[in-house]
mmCIF file of C-alpha atoms in Angstrom:
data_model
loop_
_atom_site.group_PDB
_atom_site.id
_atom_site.type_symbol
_atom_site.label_atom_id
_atom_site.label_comp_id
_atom_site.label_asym_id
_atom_site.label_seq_id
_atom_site.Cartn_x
_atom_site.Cartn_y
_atom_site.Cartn_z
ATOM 1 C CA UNK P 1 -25.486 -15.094 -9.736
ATOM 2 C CA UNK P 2 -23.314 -16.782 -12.594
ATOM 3 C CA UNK P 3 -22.884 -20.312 -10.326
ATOM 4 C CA UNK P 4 -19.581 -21.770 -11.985
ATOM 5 C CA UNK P 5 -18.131 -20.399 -14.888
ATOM 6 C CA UNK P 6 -15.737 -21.906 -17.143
ATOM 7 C CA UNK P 7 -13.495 -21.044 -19.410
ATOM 8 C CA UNK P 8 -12.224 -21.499 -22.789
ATOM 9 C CA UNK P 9 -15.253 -22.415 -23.834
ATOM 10 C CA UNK P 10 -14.007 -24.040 -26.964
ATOM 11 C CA UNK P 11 -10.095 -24.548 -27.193
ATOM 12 C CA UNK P 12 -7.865 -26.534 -30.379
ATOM 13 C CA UNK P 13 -4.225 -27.644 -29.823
ATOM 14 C CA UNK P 14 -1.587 -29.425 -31.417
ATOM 15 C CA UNK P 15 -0.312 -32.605 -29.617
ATOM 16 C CA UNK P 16 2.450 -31.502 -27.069
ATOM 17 C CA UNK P 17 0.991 -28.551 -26.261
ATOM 18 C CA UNK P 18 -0.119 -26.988 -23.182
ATOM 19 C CA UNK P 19 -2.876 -25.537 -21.471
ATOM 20 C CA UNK P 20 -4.751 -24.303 -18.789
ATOM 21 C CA UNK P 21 -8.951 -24.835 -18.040
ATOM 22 C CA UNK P 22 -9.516 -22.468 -15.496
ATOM 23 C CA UNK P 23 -13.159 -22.641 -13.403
ATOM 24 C CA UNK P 24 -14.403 -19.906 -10.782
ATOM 25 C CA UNK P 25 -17.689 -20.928 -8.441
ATOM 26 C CA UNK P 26 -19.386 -17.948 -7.032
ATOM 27 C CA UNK P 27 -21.373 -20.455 -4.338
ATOM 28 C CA UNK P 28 -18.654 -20.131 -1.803
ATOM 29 C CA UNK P 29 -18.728 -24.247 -2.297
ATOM 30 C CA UNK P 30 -16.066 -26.262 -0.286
ATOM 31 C CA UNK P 31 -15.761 -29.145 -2.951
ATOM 32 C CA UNK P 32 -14.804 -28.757 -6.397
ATOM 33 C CA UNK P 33 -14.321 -31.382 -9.318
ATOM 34 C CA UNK P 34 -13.211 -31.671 -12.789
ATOM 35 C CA UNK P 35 -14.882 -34.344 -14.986
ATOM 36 C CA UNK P 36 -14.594 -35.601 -18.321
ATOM 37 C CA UNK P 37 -17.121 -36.857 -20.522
ATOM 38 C CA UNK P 38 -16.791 -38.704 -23.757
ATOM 39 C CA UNK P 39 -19.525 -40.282 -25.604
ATOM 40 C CA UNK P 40 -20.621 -43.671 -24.351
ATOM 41 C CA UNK P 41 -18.748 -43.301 -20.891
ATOM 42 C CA UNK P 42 -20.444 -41.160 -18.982
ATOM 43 C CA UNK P 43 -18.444 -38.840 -16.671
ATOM 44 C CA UNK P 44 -15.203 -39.575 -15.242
ATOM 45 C CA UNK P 45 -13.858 -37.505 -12.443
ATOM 46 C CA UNK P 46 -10.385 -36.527 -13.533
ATOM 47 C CA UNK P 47 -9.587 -34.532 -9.694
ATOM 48 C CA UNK P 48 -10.899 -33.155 -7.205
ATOM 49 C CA UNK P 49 -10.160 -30.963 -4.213
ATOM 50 C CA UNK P 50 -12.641 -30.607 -1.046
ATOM 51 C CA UNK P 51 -10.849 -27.560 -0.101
ATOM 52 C CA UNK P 52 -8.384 -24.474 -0.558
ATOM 53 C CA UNK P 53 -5.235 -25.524 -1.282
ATOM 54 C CA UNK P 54 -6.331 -29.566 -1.329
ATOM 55 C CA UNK P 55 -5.963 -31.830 -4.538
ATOM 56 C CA UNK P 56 -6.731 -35.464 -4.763
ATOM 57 C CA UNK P 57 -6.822 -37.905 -8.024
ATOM 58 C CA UNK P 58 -10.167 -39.075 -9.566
ATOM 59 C CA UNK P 59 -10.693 -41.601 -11.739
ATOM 60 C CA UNK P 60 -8.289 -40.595 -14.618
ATOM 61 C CA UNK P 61 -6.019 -38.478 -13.284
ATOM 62 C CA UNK P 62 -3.150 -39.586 -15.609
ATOM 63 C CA UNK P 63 -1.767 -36.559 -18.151
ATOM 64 C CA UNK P 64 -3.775 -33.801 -15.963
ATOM 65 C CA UNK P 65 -2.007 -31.654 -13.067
ATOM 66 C CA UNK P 66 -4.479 -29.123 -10.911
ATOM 67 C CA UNK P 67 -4.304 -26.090 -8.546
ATOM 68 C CA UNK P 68 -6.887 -25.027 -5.848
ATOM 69 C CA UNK P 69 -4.929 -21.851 -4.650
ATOM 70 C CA UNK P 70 -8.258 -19.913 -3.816
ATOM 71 C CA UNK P 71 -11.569 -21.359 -2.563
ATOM 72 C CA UNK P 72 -13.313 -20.051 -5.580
ATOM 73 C CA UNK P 73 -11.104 -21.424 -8.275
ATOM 74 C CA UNK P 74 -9.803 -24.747 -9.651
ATOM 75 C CA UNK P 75 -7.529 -25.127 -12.736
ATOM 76 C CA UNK P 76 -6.732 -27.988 -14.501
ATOM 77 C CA UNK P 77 -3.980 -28.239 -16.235
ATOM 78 C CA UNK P 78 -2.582 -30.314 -19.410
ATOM 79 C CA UNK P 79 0.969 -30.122 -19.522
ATOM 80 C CA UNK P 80 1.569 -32.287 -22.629
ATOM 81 C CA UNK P 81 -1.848 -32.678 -24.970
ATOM 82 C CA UNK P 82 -2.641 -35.644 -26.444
ATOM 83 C CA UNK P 83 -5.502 -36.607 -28.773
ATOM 84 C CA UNK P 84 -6.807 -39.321 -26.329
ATOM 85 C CA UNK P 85 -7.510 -35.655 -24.292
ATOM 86 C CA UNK P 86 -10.365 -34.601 -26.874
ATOM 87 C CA UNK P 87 -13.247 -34.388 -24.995
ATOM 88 C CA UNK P 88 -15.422 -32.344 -23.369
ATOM 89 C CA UNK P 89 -14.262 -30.914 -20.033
ATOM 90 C CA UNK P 90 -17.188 -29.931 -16.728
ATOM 91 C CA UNK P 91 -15.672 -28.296 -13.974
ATOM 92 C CA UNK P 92 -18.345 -28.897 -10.783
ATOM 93 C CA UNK P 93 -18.721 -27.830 -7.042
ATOM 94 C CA UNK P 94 -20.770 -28.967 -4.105
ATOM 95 C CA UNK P 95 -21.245 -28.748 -0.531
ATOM 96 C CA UNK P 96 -19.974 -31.117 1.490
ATOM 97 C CA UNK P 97 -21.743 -33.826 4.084
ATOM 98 C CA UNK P 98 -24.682 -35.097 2.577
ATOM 99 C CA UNK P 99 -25.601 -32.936 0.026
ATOM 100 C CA UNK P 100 -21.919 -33.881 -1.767
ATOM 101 C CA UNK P 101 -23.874 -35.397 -4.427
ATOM 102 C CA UNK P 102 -25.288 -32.171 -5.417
ATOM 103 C CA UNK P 103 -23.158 -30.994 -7.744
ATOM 104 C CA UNK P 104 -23.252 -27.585 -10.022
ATOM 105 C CA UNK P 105 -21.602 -27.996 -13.215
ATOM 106 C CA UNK P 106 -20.542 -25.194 -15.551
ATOM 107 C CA UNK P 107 -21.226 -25.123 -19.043
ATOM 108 C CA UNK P 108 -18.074 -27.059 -20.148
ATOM 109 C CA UNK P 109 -15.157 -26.756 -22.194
ATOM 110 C CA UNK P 110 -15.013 -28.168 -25.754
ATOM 111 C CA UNK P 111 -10.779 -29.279 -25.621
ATOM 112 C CA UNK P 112 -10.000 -31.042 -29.356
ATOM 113 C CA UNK P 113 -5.873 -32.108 -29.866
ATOM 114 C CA UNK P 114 -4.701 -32.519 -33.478
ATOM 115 C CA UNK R 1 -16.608 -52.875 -8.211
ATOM 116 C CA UNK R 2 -19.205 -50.455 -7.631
ATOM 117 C CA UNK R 3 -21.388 -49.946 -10.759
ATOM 118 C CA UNK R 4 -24.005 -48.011 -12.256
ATOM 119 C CA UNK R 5 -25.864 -49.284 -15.187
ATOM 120 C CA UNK R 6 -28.869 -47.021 -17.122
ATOM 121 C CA UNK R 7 -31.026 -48.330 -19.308
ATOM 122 C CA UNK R 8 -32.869 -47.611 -22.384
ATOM 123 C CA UNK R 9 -29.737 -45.907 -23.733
ATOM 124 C CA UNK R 10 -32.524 -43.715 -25.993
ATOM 125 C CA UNK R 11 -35.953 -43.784 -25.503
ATOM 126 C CA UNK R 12 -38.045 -42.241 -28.043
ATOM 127 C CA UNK R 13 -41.996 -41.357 -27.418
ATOM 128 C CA UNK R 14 -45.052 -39.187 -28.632
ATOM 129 C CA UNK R 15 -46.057 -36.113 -26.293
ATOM 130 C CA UNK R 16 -47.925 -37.727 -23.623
ATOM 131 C CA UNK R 17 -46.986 -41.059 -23.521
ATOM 132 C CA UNK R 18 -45.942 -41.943 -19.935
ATOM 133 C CA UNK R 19 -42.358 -43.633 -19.764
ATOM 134 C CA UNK R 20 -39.917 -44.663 -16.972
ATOM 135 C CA UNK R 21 -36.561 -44.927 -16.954
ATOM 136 C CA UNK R 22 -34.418 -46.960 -15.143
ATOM 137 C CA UNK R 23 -30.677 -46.052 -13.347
ATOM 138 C CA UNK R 24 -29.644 -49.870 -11.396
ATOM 139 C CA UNK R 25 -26.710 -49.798 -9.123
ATOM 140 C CA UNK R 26 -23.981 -51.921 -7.357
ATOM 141 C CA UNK R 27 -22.273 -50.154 -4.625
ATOM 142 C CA UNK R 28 -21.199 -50.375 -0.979
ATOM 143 C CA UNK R 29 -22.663 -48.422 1.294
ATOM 144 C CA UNK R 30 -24.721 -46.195 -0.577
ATOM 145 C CA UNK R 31 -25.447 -42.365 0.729
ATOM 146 C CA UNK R 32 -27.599 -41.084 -1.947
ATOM 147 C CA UNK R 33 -28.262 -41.574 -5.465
ATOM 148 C CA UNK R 34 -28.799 -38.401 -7.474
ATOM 149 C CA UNK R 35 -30.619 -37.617 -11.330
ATOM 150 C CA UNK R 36 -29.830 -35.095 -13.363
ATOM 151 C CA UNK R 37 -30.894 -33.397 -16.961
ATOM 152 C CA UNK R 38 -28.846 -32.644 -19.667
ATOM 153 C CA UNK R 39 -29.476 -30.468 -22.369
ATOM 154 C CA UNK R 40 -27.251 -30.488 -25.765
ATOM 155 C CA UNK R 41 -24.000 -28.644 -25.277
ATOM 156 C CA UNK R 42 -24.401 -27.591 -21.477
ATOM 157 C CA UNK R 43 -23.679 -29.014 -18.495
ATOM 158 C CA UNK R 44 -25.669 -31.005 -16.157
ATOM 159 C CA UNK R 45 -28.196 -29.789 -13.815
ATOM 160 C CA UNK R 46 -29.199 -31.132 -10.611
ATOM 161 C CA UNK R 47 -33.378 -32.409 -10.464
ATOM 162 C CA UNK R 48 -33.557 -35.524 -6.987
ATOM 163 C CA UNK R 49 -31.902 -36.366 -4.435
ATOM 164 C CA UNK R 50 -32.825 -40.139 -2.853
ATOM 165 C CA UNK R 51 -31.491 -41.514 0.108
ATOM 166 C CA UNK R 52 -33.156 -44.423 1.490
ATOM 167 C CA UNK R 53 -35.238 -46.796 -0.418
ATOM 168 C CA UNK R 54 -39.149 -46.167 -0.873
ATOM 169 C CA UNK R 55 -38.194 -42.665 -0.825
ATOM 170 C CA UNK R 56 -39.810 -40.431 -4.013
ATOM 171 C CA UNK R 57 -39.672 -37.306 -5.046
ATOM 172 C CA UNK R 58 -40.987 -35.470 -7.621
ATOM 173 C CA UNK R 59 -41.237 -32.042 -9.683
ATOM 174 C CA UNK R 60 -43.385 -31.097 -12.527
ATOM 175 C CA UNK R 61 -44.140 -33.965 -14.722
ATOM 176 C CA UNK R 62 -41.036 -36.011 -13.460
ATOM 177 C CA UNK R 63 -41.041 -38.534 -10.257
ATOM 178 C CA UNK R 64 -38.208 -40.305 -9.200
ATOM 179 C CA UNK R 65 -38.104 -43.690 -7.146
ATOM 180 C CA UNK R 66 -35.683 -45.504 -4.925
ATOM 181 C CA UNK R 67 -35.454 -49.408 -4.254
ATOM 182 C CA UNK R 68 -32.473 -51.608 -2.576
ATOM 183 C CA UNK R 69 -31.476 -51.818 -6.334
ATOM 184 C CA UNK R 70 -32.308 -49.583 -8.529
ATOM 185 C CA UNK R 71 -33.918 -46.265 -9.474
ATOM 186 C CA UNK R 72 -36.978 -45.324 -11.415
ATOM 187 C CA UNK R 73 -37.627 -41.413 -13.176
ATOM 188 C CA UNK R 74 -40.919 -42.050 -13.910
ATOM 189 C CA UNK R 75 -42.526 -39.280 -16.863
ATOM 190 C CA UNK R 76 -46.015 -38.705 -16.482
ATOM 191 C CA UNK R 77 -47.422 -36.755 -20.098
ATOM 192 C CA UNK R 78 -43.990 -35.334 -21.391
ATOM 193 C CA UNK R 79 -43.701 -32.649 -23.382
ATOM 194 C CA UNK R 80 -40.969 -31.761 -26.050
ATOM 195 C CA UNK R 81 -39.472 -29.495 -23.555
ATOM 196 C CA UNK R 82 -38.334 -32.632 -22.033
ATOM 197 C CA UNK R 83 -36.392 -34.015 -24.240
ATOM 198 C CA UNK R 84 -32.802 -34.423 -22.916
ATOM 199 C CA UNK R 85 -30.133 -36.755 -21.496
ATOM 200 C CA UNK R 86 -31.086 -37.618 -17.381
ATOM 201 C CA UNK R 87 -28.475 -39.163 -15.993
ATOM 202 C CA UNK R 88 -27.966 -40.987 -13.235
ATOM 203 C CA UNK R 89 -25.014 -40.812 -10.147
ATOM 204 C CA UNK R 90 -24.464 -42.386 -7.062
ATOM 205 C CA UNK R 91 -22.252 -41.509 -3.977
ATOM 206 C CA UNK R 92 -20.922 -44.857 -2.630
ATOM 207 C CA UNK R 93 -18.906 -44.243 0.708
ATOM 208 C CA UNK R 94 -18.198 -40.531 2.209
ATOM 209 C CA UNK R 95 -15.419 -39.360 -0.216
ATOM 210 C CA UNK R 96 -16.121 -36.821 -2.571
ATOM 211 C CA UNK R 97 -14.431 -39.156 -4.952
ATOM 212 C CA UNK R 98 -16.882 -41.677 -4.689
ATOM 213 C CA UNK R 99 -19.684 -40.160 -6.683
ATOM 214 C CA UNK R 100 -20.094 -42.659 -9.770
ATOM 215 C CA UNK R 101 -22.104 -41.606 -12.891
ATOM 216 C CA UNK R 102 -24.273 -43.814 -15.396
ATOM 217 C CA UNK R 103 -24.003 -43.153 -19.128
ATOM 218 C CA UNK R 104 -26.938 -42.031 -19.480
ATOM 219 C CA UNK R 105 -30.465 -42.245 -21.094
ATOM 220 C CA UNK R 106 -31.580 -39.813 -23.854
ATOM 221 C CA UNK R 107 -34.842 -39.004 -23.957
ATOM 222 C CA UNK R 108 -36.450 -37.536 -27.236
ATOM 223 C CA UNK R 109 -40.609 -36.409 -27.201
ATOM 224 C CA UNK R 110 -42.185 -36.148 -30.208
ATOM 225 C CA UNK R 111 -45.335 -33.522 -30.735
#
């Protein structure tokens, strides 16, 4: 049972570039989140979706685009990297109702821009 | 604006010297408030769930408390193997969006 799986583990780009972070839950989960987390913030959702083919914007959507097409997946996308990007990337699912809070994160993705 | 605040940000102690930590909050209409552990270079994992205050729970050498305010993870004789980041998260409000994290407090445990 892998739980969620994400990958590039470890990506570099050049500013302007593009990219895609692609996560795959094997929970059969409803919700699903991508979070950032840089050091002294904490984590900041960046989107969610709380179903197939559902999006909504987090916290700091700005610069990131996403795609729920199947209930198992969620990609986030950066269509135009920028350094303020560097971070480190969690992709996360849950149940939904009370147990929302729950969340199962995968092992992250390590995203620097030069 | 809803708010959650942990505190020490690092908290150093010998093996077996008892600790708490604290996670306080500000939010509307709270539905549960959540701790988790993270280890360097992985991703968070889920330890308590608390949704009403007076409400504890606990595993292994780690108990967590709930009040109208705040949160406690209380560590009873750590070990090494406890040594992490817990974190702290609270779901204010029935939207997935709503679940708001703390920065954090690392824990190191000396032998």
């Amino acid at each position: 049972n892998a739980g969620v799986t994400q990958t590039p583990k470890f990506r570099v780009l050049k500013t302007g570039q593009s990219m895609t972070l692609l996560c795959a839950q094997d929970m059969n989960h409803e919700y699903m989140y991508w979070y950032r987390q840089d050091p002294g913030m904490g984590l900041r959702l960046i989107h969610y979706s709380v179903g197939e083919g559902t999006t909504a914007k987090g916290e700091v959507p700005d610069g990131y685009n996403v795609s729920r097409l199947k209930k198992q997946n969620f990609l986030l996308g950066l269509e135009s990297a920028a350094p303020s990007q560097t971070s480190v990337y969690f992709c996360a699912s849950s149940y939904p109702g009370r147990r929302t809070g729950e969340l199962f994160f995968g092992e992250g993705s390590r995203l620097t821009v030069l | 604006e809803d708010q959650v605040t942990q505190s020490p940000e690092a908290l150093r102690l010998q093996e077996g010297e008892s600790s708490s930590l604290n996670c306080s909050y500000t939010v509307s209409g709270l539905r549960g408030l959540f701790w988790y552990r993270q280890d360097p270079g992985k991703g968070p994992e889920f330890l308590f769930t608390l949704y009403s205050a007076g409400e504890e729970k606990e595993k292994e050498r780690l108990k967590a408390t709930l009040t109208k305010k705040e949160s406690f993870l209380h560590i009873t004789a750590p070990k090494p193997e406890d040594s992490a980041t817990y974190l702290c998260a609270v779901q204010a409000g029935s939207s997935a969006s709503k679940i708001i994290f703390g920065s954090g407090t690392r824990l190191s445990i000396r032998p």
